[in-house]
CSV table of C-alpha atoms in Angstrom, one decimal:
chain,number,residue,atom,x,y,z
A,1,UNK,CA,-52.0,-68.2,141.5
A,2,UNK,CA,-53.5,-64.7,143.2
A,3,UNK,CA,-52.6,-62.1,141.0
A,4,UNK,CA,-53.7,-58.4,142.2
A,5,UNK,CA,-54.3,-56.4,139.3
A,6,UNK,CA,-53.9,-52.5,139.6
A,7,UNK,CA,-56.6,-51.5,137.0
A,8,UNK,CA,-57.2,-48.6,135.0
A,9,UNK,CA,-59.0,-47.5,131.9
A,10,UNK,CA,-56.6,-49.8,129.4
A,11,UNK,CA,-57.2,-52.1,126.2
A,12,UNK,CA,-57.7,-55.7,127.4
A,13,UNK,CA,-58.8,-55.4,130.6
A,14,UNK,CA,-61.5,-57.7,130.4
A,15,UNK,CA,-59.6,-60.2,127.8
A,16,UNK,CA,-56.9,-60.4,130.2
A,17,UNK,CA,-59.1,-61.3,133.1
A,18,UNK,CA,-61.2,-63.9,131.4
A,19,UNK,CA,-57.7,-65.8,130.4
A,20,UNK,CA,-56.4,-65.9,133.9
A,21,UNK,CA,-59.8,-67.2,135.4
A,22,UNK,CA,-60.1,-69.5,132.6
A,23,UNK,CA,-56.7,-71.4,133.8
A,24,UNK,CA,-57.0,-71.0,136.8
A,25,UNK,CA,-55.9,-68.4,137.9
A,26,UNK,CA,-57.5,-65.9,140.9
A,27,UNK,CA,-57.5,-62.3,140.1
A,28,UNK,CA,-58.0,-59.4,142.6
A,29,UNK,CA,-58.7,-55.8,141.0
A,30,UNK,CA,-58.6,-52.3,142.2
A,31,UNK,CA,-59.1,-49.2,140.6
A,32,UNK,CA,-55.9,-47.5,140.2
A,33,UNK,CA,-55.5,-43.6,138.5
A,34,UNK,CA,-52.3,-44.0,135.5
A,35,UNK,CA,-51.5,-41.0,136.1
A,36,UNK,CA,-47.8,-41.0,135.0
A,37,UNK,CA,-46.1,-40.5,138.4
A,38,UNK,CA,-42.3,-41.5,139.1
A,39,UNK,CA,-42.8,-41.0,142.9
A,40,UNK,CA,-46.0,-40.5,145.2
A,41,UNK,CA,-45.6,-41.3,148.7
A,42,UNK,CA,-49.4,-41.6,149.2
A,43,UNK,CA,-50.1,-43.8,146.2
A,44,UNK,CA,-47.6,-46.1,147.3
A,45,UNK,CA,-48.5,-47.2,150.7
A,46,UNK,CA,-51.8,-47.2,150.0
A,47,UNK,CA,-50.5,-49.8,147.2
A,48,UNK,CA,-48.3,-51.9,149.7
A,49,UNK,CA,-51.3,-51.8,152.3
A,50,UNK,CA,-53.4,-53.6,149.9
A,51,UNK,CA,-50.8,-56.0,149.0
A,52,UNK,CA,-50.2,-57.0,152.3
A,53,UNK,CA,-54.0,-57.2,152.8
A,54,UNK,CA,-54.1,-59.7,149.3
A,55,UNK,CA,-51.3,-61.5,149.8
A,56,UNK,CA,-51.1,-62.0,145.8
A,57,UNK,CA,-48.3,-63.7,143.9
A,58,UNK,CA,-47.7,-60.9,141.5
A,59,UNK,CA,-49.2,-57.2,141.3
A,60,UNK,CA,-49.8,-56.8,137.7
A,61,UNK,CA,-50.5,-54.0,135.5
A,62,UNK,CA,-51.2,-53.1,131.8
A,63,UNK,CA,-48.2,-50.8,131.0
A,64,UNK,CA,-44.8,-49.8,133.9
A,65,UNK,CA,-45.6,-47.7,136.8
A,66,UNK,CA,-42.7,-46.5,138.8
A,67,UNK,CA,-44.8,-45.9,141.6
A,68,UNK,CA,-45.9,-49.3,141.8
A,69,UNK,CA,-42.7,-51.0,141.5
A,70,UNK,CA,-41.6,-48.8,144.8
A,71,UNK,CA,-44.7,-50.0,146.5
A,72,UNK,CA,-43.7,-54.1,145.2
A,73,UNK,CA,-40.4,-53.0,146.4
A,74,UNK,CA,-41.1,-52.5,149.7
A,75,UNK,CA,-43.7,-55.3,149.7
A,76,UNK,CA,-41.2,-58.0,148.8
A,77,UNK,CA,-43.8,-58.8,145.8
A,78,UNK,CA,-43.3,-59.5,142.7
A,79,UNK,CA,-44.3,-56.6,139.9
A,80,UNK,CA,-45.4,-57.9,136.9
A,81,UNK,CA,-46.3,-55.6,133.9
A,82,UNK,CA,-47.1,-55.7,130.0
A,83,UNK,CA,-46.6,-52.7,128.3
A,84,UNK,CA,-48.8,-52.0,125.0
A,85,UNK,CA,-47.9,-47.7,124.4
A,86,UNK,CA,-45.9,-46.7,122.4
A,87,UNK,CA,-44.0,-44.8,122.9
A,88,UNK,CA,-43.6,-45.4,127.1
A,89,UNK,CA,-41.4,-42.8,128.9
A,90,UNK,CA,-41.6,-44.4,132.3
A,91,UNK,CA,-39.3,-47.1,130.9
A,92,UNK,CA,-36.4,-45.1,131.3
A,93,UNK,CA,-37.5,-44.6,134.7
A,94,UNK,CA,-34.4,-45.9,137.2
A,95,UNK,CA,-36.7,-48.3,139.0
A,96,UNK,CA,-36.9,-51.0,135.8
A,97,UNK,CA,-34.0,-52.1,137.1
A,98,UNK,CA,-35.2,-53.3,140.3
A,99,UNK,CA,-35.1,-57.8,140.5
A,100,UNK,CA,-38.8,-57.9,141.5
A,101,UNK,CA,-39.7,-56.3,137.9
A,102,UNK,CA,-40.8,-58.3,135.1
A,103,UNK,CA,-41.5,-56.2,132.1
A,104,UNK,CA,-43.1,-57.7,129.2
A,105,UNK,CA,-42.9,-55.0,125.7
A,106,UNK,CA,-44.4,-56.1,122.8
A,107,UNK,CA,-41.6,-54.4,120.4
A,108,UNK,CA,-38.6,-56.6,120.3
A,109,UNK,CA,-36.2,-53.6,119.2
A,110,UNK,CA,-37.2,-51.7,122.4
A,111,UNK,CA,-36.4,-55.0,124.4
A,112,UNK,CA,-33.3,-55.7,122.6
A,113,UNK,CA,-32.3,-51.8,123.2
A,114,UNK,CA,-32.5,-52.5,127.5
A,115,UNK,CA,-30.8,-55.8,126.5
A,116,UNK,CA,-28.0,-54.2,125.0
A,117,UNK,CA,-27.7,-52.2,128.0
A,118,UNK,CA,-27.7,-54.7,130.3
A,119,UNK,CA,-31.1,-54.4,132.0
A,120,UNK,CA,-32.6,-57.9,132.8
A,121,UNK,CA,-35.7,-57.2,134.0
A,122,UNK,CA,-37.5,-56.4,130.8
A,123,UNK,CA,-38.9,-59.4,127.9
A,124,UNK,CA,-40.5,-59.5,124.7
A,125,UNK,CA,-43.8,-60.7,124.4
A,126,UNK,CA,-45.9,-59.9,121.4
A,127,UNK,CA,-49.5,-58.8,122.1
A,128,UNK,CA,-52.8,-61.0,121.4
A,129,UNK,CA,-56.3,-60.9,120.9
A,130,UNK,CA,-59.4,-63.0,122.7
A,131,UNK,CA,-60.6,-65.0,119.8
A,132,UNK,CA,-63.2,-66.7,122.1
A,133,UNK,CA,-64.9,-63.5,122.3
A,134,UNK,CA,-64.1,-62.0,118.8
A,135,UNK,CA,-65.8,-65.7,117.4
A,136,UNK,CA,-69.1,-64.9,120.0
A,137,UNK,CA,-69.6,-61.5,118.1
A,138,UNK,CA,-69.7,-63.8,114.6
A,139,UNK,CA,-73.3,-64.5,114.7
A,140,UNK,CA,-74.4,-60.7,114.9
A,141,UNK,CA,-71.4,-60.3,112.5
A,142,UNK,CA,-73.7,-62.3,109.7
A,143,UNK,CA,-76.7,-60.1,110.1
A,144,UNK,CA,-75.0,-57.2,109.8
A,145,UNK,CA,-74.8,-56.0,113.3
A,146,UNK,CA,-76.6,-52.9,114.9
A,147,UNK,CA,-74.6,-51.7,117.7
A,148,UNK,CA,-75.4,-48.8,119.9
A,149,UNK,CA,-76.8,-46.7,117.2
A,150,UNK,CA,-74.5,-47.8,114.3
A,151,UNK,CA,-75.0,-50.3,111.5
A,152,UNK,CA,-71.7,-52.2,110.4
A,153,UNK,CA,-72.5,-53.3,106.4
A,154,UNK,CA,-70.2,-54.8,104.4
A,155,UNK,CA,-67.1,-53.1,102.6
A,156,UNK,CA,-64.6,-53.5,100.8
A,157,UNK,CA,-61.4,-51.3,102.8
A,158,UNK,CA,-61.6,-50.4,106.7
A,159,UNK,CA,-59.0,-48.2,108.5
A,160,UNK,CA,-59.8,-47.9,112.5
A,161,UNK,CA,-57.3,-45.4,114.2
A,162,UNK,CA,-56.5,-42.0,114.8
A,163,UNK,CA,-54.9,-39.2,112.2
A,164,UNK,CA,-53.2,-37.2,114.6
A,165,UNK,CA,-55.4,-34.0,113.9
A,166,UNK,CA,-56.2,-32.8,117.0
A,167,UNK,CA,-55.3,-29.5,118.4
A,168,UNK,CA,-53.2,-30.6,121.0
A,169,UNK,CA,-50.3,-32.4,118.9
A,170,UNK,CA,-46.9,-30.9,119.8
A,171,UNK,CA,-45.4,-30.5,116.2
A,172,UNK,CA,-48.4,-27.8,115.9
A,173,UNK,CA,-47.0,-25.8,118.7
A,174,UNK,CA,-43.8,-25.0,116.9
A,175,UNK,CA,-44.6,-22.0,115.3
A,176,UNK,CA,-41.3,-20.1,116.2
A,177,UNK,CA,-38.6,-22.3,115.2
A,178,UNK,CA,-36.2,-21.4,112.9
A,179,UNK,CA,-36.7,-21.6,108.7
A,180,UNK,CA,-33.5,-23.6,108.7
A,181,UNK,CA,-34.9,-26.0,111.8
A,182,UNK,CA,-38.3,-26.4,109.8
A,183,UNK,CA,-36.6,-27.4,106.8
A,184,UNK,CA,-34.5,-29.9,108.2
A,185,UNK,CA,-37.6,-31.6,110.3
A,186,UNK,CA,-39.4,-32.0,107.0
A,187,UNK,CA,-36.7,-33.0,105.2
A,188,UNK,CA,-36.1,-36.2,107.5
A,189,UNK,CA,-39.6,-36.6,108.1
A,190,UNK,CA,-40.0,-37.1,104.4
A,191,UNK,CA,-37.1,-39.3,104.1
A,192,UNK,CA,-38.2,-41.3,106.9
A,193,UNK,CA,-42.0,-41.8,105.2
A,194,UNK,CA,-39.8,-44.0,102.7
A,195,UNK,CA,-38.6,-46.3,105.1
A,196,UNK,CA,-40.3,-49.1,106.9
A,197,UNK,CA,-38.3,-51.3,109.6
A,198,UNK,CA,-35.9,-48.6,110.9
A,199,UNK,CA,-36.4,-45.3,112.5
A,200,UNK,CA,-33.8,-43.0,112.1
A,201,UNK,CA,-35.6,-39.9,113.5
A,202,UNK,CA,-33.7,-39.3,117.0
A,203,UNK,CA,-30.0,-39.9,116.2
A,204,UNK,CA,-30.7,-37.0,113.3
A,205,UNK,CA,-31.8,-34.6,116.3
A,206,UNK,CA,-28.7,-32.4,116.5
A,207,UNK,CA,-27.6,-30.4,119.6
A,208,UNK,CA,-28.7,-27.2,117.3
A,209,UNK,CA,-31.6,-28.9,116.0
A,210,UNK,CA,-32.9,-30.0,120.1
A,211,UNK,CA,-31.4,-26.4,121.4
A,212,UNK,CA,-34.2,-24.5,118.5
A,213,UNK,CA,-36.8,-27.5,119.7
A,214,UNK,CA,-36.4,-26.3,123.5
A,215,UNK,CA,-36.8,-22.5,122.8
A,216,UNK,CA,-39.7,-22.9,121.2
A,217,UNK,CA,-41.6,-25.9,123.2
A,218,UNK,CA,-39.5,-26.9,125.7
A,219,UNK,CA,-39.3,-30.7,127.3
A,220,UNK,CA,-37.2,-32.1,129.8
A,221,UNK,CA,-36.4,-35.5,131.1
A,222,UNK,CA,-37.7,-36.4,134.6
A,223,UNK,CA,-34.5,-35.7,136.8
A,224,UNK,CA,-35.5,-39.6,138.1
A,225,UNK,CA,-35.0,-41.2,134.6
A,226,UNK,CA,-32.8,-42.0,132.1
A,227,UNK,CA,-34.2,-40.9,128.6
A,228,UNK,CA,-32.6,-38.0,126.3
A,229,UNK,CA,-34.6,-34.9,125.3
A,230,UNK,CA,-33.7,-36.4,122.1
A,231,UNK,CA,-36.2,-39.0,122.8
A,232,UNK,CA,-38.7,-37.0,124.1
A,233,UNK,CA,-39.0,-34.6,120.4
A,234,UNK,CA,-38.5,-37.8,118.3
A,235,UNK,CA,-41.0,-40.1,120.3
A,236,UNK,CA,-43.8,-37.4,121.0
A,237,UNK,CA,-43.6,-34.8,118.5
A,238,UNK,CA,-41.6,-35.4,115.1
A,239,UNK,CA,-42.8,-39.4,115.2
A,240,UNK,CA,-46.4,-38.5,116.0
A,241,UNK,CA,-46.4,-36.0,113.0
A,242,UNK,CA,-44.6,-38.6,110.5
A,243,UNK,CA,-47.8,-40.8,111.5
A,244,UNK,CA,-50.1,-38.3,110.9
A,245,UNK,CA,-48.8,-37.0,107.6
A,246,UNK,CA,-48.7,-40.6,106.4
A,247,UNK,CA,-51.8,-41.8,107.1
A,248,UNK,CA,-53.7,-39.0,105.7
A,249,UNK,CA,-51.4,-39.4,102.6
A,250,UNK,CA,-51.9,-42.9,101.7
A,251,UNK,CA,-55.5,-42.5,102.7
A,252,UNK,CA,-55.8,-39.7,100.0
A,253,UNK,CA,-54.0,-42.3,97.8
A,254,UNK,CA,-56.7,-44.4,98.3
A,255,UNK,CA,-59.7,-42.4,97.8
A,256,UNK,CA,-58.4,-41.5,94.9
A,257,UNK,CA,-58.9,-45.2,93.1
A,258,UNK,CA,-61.1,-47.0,96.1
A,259,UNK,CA,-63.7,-45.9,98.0
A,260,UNK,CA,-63.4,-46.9,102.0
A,261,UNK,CA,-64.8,-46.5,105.4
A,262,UNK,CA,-62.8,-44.8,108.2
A,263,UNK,CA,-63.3,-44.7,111.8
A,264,UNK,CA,-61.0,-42.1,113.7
A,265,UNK,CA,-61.6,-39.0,116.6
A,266,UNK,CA,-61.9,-36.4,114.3
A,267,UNK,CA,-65.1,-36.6,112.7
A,268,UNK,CA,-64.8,-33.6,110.9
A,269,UNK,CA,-61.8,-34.6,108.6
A,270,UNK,CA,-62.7,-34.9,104.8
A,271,UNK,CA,-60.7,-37.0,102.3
A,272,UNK,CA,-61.1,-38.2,99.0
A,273,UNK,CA,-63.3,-41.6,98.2
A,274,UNK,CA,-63.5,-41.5,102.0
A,275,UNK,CA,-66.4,-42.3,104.5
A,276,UNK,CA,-65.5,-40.8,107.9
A,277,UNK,CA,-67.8,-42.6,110.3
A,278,UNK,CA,-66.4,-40.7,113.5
A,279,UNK,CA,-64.9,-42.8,116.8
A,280,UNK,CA,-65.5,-46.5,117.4
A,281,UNK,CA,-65.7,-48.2,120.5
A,282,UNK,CA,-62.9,-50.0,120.4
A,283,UNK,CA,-63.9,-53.0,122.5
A,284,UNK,CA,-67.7,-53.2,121.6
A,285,UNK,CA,-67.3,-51.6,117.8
A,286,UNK,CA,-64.6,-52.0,116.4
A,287,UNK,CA,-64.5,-56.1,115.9
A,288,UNK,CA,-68.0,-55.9,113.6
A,289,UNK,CA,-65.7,-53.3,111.6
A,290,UNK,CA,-63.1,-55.9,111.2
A,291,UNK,CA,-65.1,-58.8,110.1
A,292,UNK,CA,-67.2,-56.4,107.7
A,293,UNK,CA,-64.3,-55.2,105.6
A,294,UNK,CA,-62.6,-57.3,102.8
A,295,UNK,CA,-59.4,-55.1,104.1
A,296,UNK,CA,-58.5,-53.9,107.3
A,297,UNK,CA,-55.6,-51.1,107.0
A,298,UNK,CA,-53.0,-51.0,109.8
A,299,UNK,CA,-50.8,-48.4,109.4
A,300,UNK,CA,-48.5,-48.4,112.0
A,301,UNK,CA,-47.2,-45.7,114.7
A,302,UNK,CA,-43.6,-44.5,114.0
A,303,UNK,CA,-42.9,-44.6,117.2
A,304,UNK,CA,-43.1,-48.2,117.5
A,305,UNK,CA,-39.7,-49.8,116.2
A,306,UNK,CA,-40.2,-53.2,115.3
A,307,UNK,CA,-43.7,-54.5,117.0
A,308,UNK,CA,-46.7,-55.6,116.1
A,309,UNK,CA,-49.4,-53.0,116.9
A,310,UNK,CA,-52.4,-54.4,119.1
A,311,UNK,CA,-55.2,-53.3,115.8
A,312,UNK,CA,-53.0,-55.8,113.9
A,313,UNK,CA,-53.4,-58.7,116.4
A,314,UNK,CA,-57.6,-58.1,116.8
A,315,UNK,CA,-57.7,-57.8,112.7
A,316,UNK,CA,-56.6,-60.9,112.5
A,317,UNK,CA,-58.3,-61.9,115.9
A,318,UNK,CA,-61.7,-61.2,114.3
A,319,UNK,CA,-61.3,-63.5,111.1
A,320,UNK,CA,-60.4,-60.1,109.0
A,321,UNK,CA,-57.9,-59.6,106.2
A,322,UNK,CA,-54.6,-57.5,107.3
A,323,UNK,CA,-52.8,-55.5,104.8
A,324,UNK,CA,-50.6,-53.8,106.5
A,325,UNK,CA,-47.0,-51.9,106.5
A,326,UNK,CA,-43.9,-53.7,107.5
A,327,UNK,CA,-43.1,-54.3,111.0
A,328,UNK,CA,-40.1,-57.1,111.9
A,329,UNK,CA,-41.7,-58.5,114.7
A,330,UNK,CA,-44.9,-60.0,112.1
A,331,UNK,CA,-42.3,-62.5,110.7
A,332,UNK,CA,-41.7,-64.2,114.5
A,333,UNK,CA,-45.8,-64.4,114.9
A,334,UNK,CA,-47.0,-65.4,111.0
A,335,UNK,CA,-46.0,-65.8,107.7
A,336,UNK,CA,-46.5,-63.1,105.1
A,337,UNK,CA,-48.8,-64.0,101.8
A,338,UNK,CA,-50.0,-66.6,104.5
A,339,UNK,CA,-51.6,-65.0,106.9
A,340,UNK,CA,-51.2,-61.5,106.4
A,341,UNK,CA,-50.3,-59.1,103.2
A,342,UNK,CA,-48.0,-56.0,104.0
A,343,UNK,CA,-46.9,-53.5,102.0
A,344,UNK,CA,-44.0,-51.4,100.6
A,345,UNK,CA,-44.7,-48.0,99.5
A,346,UNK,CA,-47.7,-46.5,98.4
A,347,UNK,CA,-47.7,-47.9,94.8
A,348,UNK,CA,-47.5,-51.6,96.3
A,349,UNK,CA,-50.1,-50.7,98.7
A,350,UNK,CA,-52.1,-49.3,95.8
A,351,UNK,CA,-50.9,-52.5,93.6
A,352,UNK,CA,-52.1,-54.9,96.7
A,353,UNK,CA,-55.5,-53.4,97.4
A,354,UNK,CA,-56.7,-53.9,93.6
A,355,UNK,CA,-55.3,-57.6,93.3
A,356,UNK,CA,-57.3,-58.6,97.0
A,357,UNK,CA,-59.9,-56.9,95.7
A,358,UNK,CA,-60.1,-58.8,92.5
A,359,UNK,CA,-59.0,-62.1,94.3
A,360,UNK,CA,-61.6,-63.3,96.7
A,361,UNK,CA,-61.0,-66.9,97.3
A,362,UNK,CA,-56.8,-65.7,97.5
A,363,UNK,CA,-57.9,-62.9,100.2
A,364,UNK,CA,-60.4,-64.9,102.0
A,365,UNK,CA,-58.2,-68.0,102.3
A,366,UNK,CA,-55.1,-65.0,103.9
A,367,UNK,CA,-57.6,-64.3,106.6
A,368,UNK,CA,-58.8,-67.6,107.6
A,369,UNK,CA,-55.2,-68.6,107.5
A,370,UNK,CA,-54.1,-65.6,109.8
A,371,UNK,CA,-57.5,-66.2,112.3
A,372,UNK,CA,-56.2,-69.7,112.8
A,373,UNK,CA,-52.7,-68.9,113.5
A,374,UNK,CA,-53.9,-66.2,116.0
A,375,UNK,CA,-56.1,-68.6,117.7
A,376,UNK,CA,-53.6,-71.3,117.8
A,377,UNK,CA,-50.8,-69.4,118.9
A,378,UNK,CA,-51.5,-65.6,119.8
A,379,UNK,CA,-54.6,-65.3,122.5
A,380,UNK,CA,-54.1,-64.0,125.8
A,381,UNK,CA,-54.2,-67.5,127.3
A,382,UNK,CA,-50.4,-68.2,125.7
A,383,UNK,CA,-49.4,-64.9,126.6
A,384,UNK,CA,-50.1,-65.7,130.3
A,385,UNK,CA,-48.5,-69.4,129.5
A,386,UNK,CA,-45.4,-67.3,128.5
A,387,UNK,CA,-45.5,-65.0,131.3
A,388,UNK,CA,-46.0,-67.6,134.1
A,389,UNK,CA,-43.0,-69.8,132.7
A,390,UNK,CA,-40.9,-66.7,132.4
A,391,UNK,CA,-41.6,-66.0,136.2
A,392,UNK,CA,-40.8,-70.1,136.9
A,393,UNK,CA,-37.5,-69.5,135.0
């Protein structure tokens, strides 16, 4: 097949490139801006002129693009897309609807939410990790890699990710809202820390809850979509801040029995037992990090409902030990205590850390279980399998 693939600055790229060419497969790419436009007459037909030019099978895309499902539209080609963020306004967008769409999300709540509503252009399909390229990086693995400037020695916990401490988050900008307002977003913030497998956040936003929210930082749907305001303070701002508050929390945990390595953007955060090593390179970086700690952390966005986050996938893609929170979607890809470890509240993730640690041959057997699995079942060359069967069917 020709597949033309709108490009941009995205995770897997290059992983996703290498799997089509290695079955087969002929891939065109073009730089293309992801900007998050619903509607841009310009960007469009110079999208359809280069489809007509390639003549592809599909146009595809990491993450939906409104714009370029109007420019497949009109092209009479098919748009295929794979969406990793979460969370992704531009799915509410009115154009998912159109037949030429195939949607691929990785959270099979969110895809079960369009099902529900009767929107059959979307799918579930998991995400995956290049273990052909995670194994090359083994060898400089053993000698304790140097990498652009930065040494990756053996340790015993790893967390890779970001704590949500930059100036720009949204819950920092609501300063004027109400005492009443405040109380009520921490209260259900707090009770939603204690939960794992079901986000209650936006059906608690009440109409005097959102109208406070608007004064103060006001958001509005795009008049061309479909999604509440609701969404839009749950998803971006009170989600977002449950993350952050919960990371930092059961990091300070942490520190406070283990020491461990962290990687995140803000290199001037300080936590107990912690060493903050600043921002990895996801793609070049982070897999020696992986394969160097006897746990890798994955503490999961709130915003994502049921799914498997991508860190998970190249964890276990790079040979490393997963402990983890739970997410329903794990149990359709691998079995827990097999494969993986997750955990329940902070005193089980607490409990967990000190048995791995205290359990090598148990721990290292969990990770060569779950590097086997993904290898077998979960690289990007059986995701495009499952793509190019859905688009037969």
């Amino acid at each position: 097949m020709k597949i033309l693939m709108l490009e941009w600055k995205s995770f897997g790229n290059e992983d996703l490139i290498s799997a089509f060419n290695e079955l087969g497969h002929t891939v065109k790419t073009i730089p293309f801006s992801n900007k998050e436009l619903h509607h841009d007459d310009a960007a469009e037909n110079c999208i359809v002129s280069e489809i007509r030019n390639t003549a592809p099978d599909f146009v595809f895309t990491f993450n939906y693009f409104p714009i370029v499902s109007l420019a497949c539209k009109k092209a009479d080609v098919r748009y295929v897309c794979w969406v990793y963020d979460s969370p992704y306004v531009m799915l509410y967008s009115y154009t998912v609807i159109y037949p030429g769409n195939y949607i691929f999300v990785f959270d099979k709540e969110l895809y079960l939410e369009f099902h529900r509503a009767g929107i059959h252009t979307i799918y579930y399909l998991p995400l995956a990790a290049n273990t052909d390229r995670l194994c090359q990086m083994e060898a400089s693995a053993h000698r304790g890699a140097f990498h652009t400037g930065k040494w990756f020695n053996k340790t015993d916990i790893a967390f890779v990710g970001s704590l949500y401490t930059e100036k720009h988050q949204f819950y920092q900008r609501l300063t004027g809202i109400t005492p009443y307002t405040r109380g009520y977003l921490e209260g259900i913030m707090e009770a939603q820390k204690h939960v794992y497998g079901y986000n209650f956040i936006q059906e608690l936003l009440s109409p005097p809850i959102v109208e406070d929210l608007m004064r103060v930082l006001p958001m509005q749907p795009d008049p061309t979509s479909v999604e509440s305001v609701e969404f839009l303070y749950a998803q971006y701002v009170i989600n977002r801040q449950i993350t952050s508050t919960e990371r930092i929390e059961l990091l300070t945990a942490i520190g406070q029995h283990f020491p461990y390595d962290l990687y995140t953007p803000n290199e001037a955060i300080t936590l107990p037992g912690c060493v903050n090593h600043g921002p990895v390179d996801y793609y070049d970086m982070a897999p020696y990090v992986f394969k160097h700690a006897r746990l890798n952390l994955n503490i999961t966005l709130r915003s994502i409902k049921s799914g498997i986050p991508l860190r998970a996938f190249d964890i276990l893609g790079a040979g490393g030990f997963l402990l983890t929170n739970f997410q329903a979607d794990f149990e359709d890809c691998y079995i827990p205590d097999e494969d993986f470890v997750f955990f329940e509240s902070k005193e089980d993730l607490l409990q967990k850390i000190a048995y791995y640690l205290t359990h090598e041959d148990e721990r290292a057997a969990i990770a060569r279980n779950g590097f086997q699995k993904t290898t077998s079942y979960h690289t990007y060359k059986h995701r495009i399998e499952e793509i190019l069967s859905c688009l037969k069917g």
